[in-house]
Short mmCIF file of C-alpha atoms and ligand atoms in Angstrom, two decimals:
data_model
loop_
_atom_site.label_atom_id
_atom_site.label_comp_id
_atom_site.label_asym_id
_atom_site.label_seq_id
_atom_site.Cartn_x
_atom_site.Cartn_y
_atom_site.Cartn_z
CA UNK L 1 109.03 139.43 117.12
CA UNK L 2 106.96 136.51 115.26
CA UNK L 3 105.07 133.64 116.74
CA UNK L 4 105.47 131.07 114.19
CA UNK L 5 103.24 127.76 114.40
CA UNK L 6 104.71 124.85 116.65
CA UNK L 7 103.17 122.09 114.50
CA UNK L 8 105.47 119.77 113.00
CA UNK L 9 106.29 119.51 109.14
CA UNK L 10 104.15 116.56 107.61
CA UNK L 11 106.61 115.31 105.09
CA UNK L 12 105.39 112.51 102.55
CA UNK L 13 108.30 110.77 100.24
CA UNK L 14 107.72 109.05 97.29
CA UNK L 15 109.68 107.56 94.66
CA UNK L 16 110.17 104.13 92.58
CA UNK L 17 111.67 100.98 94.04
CA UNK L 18 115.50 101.25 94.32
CA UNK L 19 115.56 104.54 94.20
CA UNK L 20 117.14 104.84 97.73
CA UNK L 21 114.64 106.24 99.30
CA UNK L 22 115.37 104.48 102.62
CA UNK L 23 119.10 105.57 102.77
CA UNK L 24 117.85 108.38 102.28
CA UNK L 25 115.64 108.66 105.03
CA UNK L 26 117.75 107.24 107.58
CA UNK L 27 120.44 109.81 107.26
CA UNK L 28 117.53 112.82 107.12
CA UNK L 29 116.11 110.99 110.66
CA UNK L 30 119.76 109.69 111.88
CA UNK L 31 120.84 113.48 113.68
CA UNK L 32 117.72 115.24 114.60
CA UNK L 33 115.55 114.21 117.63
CA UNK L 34 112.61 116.38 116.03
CA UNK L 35 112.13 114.21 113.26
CA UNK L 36 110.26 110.92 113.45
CA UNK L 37 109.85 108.36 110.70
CA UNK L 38 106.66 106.72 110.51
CA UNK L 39 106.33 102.78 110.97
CA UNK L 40 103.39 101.60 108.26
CA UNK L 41 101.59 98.40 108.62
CA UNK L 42 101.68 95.68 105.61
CA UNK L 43 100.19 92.70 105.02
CA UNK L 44 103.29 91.53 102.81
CA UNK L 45 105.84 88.87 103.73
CA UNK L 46 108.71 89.93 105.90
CA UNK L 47 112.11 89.97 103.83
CA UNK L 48 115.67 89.21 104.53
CA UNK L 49 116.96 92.36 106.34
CA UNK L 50 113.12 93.57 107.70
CA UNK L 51 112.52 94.05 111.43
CA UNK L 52 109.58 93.60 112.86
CA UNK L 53 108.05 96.34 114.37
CA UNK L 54 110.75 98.83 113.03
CA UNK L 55 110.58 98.41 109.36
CA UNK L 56 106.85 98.07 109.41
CA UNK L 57 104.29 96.07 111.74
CA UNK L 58 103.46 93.21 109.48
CA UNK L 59 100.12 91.60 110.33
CA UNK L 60 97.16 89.66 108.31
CA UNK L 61 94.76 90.37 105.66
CA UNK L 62 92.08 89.91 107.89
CA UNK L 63 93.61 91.96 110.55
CA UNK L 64 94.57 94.93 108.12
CA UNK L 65 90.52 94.64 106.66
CA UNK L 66 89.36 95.26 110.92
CA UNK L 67 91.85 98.27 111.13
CA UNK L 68 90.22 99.86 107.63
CA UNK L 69 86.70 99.21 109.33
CA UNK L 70 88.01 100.75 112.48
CA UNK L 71 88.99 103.91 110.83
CA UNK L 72 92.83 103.36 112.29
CA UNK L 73 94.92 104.50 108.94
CA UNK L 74 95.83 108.39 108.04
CA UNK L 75 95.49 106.75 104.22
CA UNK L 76 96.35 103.33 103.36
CA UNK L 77 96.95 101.20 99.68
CA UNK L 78 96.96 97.77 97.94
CA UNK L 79 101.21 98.11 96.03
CA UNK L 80 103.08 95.33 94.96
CA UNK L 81 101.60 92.21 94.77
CA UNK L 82 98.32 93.29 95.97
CA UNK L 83 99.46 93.65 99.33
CA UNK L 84 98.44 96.44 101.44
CA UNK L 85 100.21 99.07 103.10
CA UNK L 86 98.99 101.84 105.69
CA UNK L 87 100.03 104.64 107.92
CA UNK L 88 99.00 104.69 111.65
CA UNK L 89 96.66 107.49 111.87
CA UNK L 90 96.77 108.10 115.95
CA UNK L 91 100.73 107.46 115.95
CA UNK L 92 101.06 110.12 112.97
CA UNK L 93 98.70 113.22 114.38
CA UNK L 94 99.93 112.51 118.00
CA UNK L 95 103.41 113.42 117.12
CA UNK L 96 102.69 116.48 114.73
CA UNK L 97 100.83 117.85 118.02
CA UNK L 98 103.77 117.40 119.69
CA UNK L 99 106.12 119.23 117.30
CA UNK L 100 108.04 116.47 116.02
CA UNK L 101 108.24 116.62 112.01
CA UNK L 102 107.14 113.25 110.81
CA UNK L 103 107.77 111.69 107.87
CA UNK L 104 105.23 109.27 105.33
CA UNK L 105 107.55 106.99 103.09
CA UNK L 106 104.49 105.78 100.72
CA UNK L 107 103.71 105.16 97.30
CA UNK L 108 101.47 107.74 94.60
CA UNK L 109 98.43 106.58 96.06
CA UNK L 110 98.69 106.99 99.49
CA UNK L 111 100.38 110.26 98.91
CA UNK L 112 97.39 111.56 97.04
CA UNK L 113 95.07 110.14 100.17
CA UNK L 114 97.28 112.31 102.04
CA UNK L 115 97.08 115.25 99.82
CA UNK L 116 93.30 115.92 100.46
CA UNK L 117 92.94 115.29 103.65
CA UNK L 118 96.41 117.33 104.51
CA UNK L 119 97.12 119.68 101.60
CA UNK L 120 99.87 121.63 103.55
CA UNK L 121 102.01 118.59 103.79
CA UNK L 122 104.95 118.89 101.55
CA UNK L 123 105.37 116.14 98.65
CA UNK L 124 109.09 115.47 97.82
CA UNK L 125 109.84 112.62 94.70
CA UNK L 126 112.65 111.05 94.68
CA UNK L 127 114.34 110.10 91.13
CA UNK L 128 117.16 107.96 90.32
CA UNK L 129 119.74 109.27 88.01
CA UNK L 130 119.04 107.16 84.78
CA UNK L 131 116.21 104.20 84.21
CA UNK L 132 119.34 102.07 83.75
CA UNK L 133 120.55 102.90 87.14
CA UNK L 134 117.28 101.97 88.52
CA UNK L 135 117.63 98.42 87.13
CA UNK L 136 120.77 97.95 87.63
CA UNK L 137 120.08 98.88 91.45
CA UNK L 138 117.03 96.74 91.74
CA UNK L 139 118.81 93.39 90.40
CA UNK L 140 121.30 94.17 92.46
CA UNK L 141 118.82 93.99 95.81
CA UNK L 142 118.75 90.00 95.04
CA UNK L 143 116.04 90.43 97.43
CA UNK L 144 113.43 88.91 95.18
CA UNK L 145 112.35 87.46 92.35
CA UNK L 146 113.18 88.14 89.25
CA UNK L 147 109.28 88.62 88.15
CA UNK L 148 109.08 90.86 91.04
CA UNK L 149 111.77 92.69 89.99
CA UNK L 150 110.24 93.01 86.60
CA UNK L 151 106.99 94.12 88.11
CA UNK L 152 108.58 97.03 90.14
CA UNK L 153 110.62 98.31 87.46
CA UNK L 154 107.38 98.07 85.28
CA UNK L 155 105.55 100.57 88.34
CA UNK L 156 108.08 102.97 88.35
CA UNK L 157 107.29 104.36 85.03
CA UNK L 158 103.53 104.65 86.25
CA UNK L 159 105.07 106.32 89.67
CA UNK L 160 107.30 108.92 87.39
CA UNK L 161 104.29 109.80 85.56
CA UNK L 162 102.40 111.52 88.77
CA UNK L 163 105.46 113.52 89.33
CA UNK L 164 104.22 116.99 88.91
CA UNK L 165 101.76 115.93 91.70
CA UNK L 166 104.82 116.43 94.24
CA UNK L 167 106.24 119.61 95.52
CA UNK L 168 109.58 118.93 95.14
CA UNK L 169 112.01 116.17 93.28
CA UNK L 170 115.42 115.13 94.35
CA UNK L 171 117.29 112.90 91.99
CA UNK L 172 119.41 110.48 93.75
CA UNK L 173 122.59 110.08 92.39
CA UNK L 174 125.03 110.89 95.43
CA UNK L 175 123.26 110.05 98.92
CA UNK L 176 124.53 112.77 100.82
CA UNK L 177 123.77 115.12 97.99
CA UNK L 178 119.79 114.06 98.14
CA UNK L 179 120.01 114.40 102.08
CA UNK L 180 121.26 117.84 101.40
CA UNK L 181 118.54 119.02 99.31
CA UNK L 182 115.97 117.41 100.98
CA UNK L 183 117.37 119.48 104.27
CA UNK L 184 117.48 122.23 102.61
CA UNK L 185 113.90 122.05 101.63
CA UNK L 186 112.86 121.34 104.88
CA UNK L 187 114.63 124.29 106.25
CA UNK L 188 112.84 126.30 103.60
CA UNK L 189 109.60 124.74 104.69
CA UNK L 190 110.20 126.02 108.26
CA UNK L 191 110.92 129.59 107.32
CA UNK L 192 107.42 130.32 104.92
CA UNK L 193 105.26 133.00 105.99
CA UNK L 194 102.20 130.89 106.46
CA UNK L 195 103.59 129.57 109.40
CA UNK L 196 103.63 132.80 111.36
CA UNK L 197 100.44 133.07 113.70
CA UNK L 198 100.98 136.32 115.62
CA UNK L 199 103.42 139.22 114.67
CA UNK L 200 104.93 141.63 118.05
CA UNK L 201 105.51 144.94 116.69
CA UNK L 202 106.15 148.54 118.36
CA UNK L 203 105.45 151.06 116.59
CA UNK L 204 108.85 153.43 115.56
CA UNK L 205 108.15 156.17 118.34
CA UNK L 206 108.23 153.13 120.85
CA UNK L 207 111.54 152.27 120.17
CA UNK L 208 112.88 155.59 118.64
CA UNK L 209 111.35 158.09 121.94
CA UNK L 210 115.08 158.88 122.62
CA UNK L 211 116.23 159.73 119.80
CA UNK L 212 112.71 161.75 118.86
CA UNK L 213 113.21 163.12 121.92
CA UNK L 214 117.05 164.34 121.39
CA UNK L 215 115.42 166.16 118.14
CA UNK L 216 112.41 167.74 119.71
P1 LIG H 1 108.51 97.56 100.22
O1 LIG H 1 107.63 96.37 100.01
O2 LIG H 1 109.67 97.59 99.28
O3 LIG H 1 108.91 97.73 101.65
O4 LIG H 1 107.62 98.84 99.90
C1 LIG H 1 106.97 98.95 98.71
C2 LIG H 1 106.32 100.30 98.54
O5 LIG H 1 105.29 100.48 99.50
C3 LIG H 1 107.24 101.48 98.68
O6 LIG H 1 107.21 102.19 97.46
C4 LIG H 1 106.66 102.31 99.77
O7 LIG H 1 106.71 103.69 99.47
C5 LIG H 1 105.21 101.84 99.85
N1 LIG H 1 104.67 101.96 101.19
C6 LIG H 1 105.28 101.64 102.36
N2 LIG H 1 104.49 101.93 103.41
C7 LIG H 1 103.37 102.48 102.91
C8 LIG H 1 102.16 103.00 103.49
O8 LIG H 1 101.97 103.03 104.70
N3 LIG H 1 101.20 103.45 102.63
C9 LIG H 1 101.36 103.45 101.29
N4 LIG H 1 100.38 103.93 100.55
N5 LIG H 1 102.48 102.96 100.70
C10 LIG H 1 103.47 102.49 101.50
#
């Protein structure tokens, strides 16, 4: 009855350090074969636990300064330690063509790139339950120092401020909770009229003639 629009959902995630964003993620991308989760390049240093090539393509400043010049990033940003991080612009469009919902896990800045250039993509924050939490989470990474640890916790108050920015906010404080919301908000997504294109409609005579008939 409706022809609805086979482009895929452009889905950009935000949200502070430690927030478990990634978890997240995983378990939204983990059972369904229509969503894909971008890889971003970044020019910072690979951590314990980080795969190359999966958990981002890590190359050089210089290299990351040709791609800019080359036009190659969807939107791209300096975060922590002035380091830069970008999303693959052909990788990105070439999969929305092909249906598959893709999903941007960037920071404020690159989600506001985004938000020009692509204002129907749908901005979710993600919250942790309690600023305590949030420290208590990000100590507990023991991924890095404890001035970079200071230095995150100090951005997330800048991040929570551009909240009301975002679409949507999920506060994090049971996993599969958050990957229930944010499911349900994609469902949402899929079902709003804006996606219909074309709309297949008899008239009542067309499918009542019968019973007009029987009357007549
Ligand atoms: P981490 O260094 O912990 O992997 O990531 C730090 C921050 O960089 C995260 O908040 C993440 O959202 C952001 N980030 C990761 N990839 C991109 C990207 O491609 N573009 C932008 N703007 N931010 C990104």
């Amino acid at each position: 009855m409706i022809k609805t629009n086979n482009n895929g959902l452009l889905i950009v995630i935000s949200g502070p350090s430690g927030t478990g964003k990634g978890t997240i993620i995983k378990e939204i991308v983990k059972d369904n074969a229509n969503m894909w989760l971008s890889i971003s390049t970044t020019t910072r240093d690979m951590r314990p636990g980080d795969i190359k090539d999966e958990t981002y393509f890590f190359i050089t400043k210089e290299q990351f300064e040709e791609k800019i010049k080359k036009d190659d990033f969807l939107e791209y940003a300096i975060v922590h330690h002035n380091q830069y991080y970008g999303t693959n612009k052909e990788d990105v469009l070439k999969r929305l063509n092909k249906g598959y919902d893709v999903i941007l896990e960037i920071d404020i800045n690159g989600a506001s790139q985004i938000k020009q250039k692509y204002p129907e993509a749908i901005f979710i924050f993600i919250l942790p339950p309690s600023m305590e939490e949030l420290r208590k989470r990000l100590t507990a990474r023991k991924t890095e120092s404890k001035e970079k640890v200071i230095e995150r916790f100090k951005a997330a108050y800048k991040e929570i401020n551009e909240i009301t920015k975002y679409n949507y906010v999920v506060v994090n404080d049971e996993v599969q909770i958050a990957v229930n919301k944010i499911k349900s908000i994609l469902t949402a997504e899929k079902c709003r009229v804006d996606r219909i294109e074309e709309v297949y409609l008899n008239t009542p005579e067309e499918i009542m003639h019968e019973d007009l008939a029987d009357i007549n």
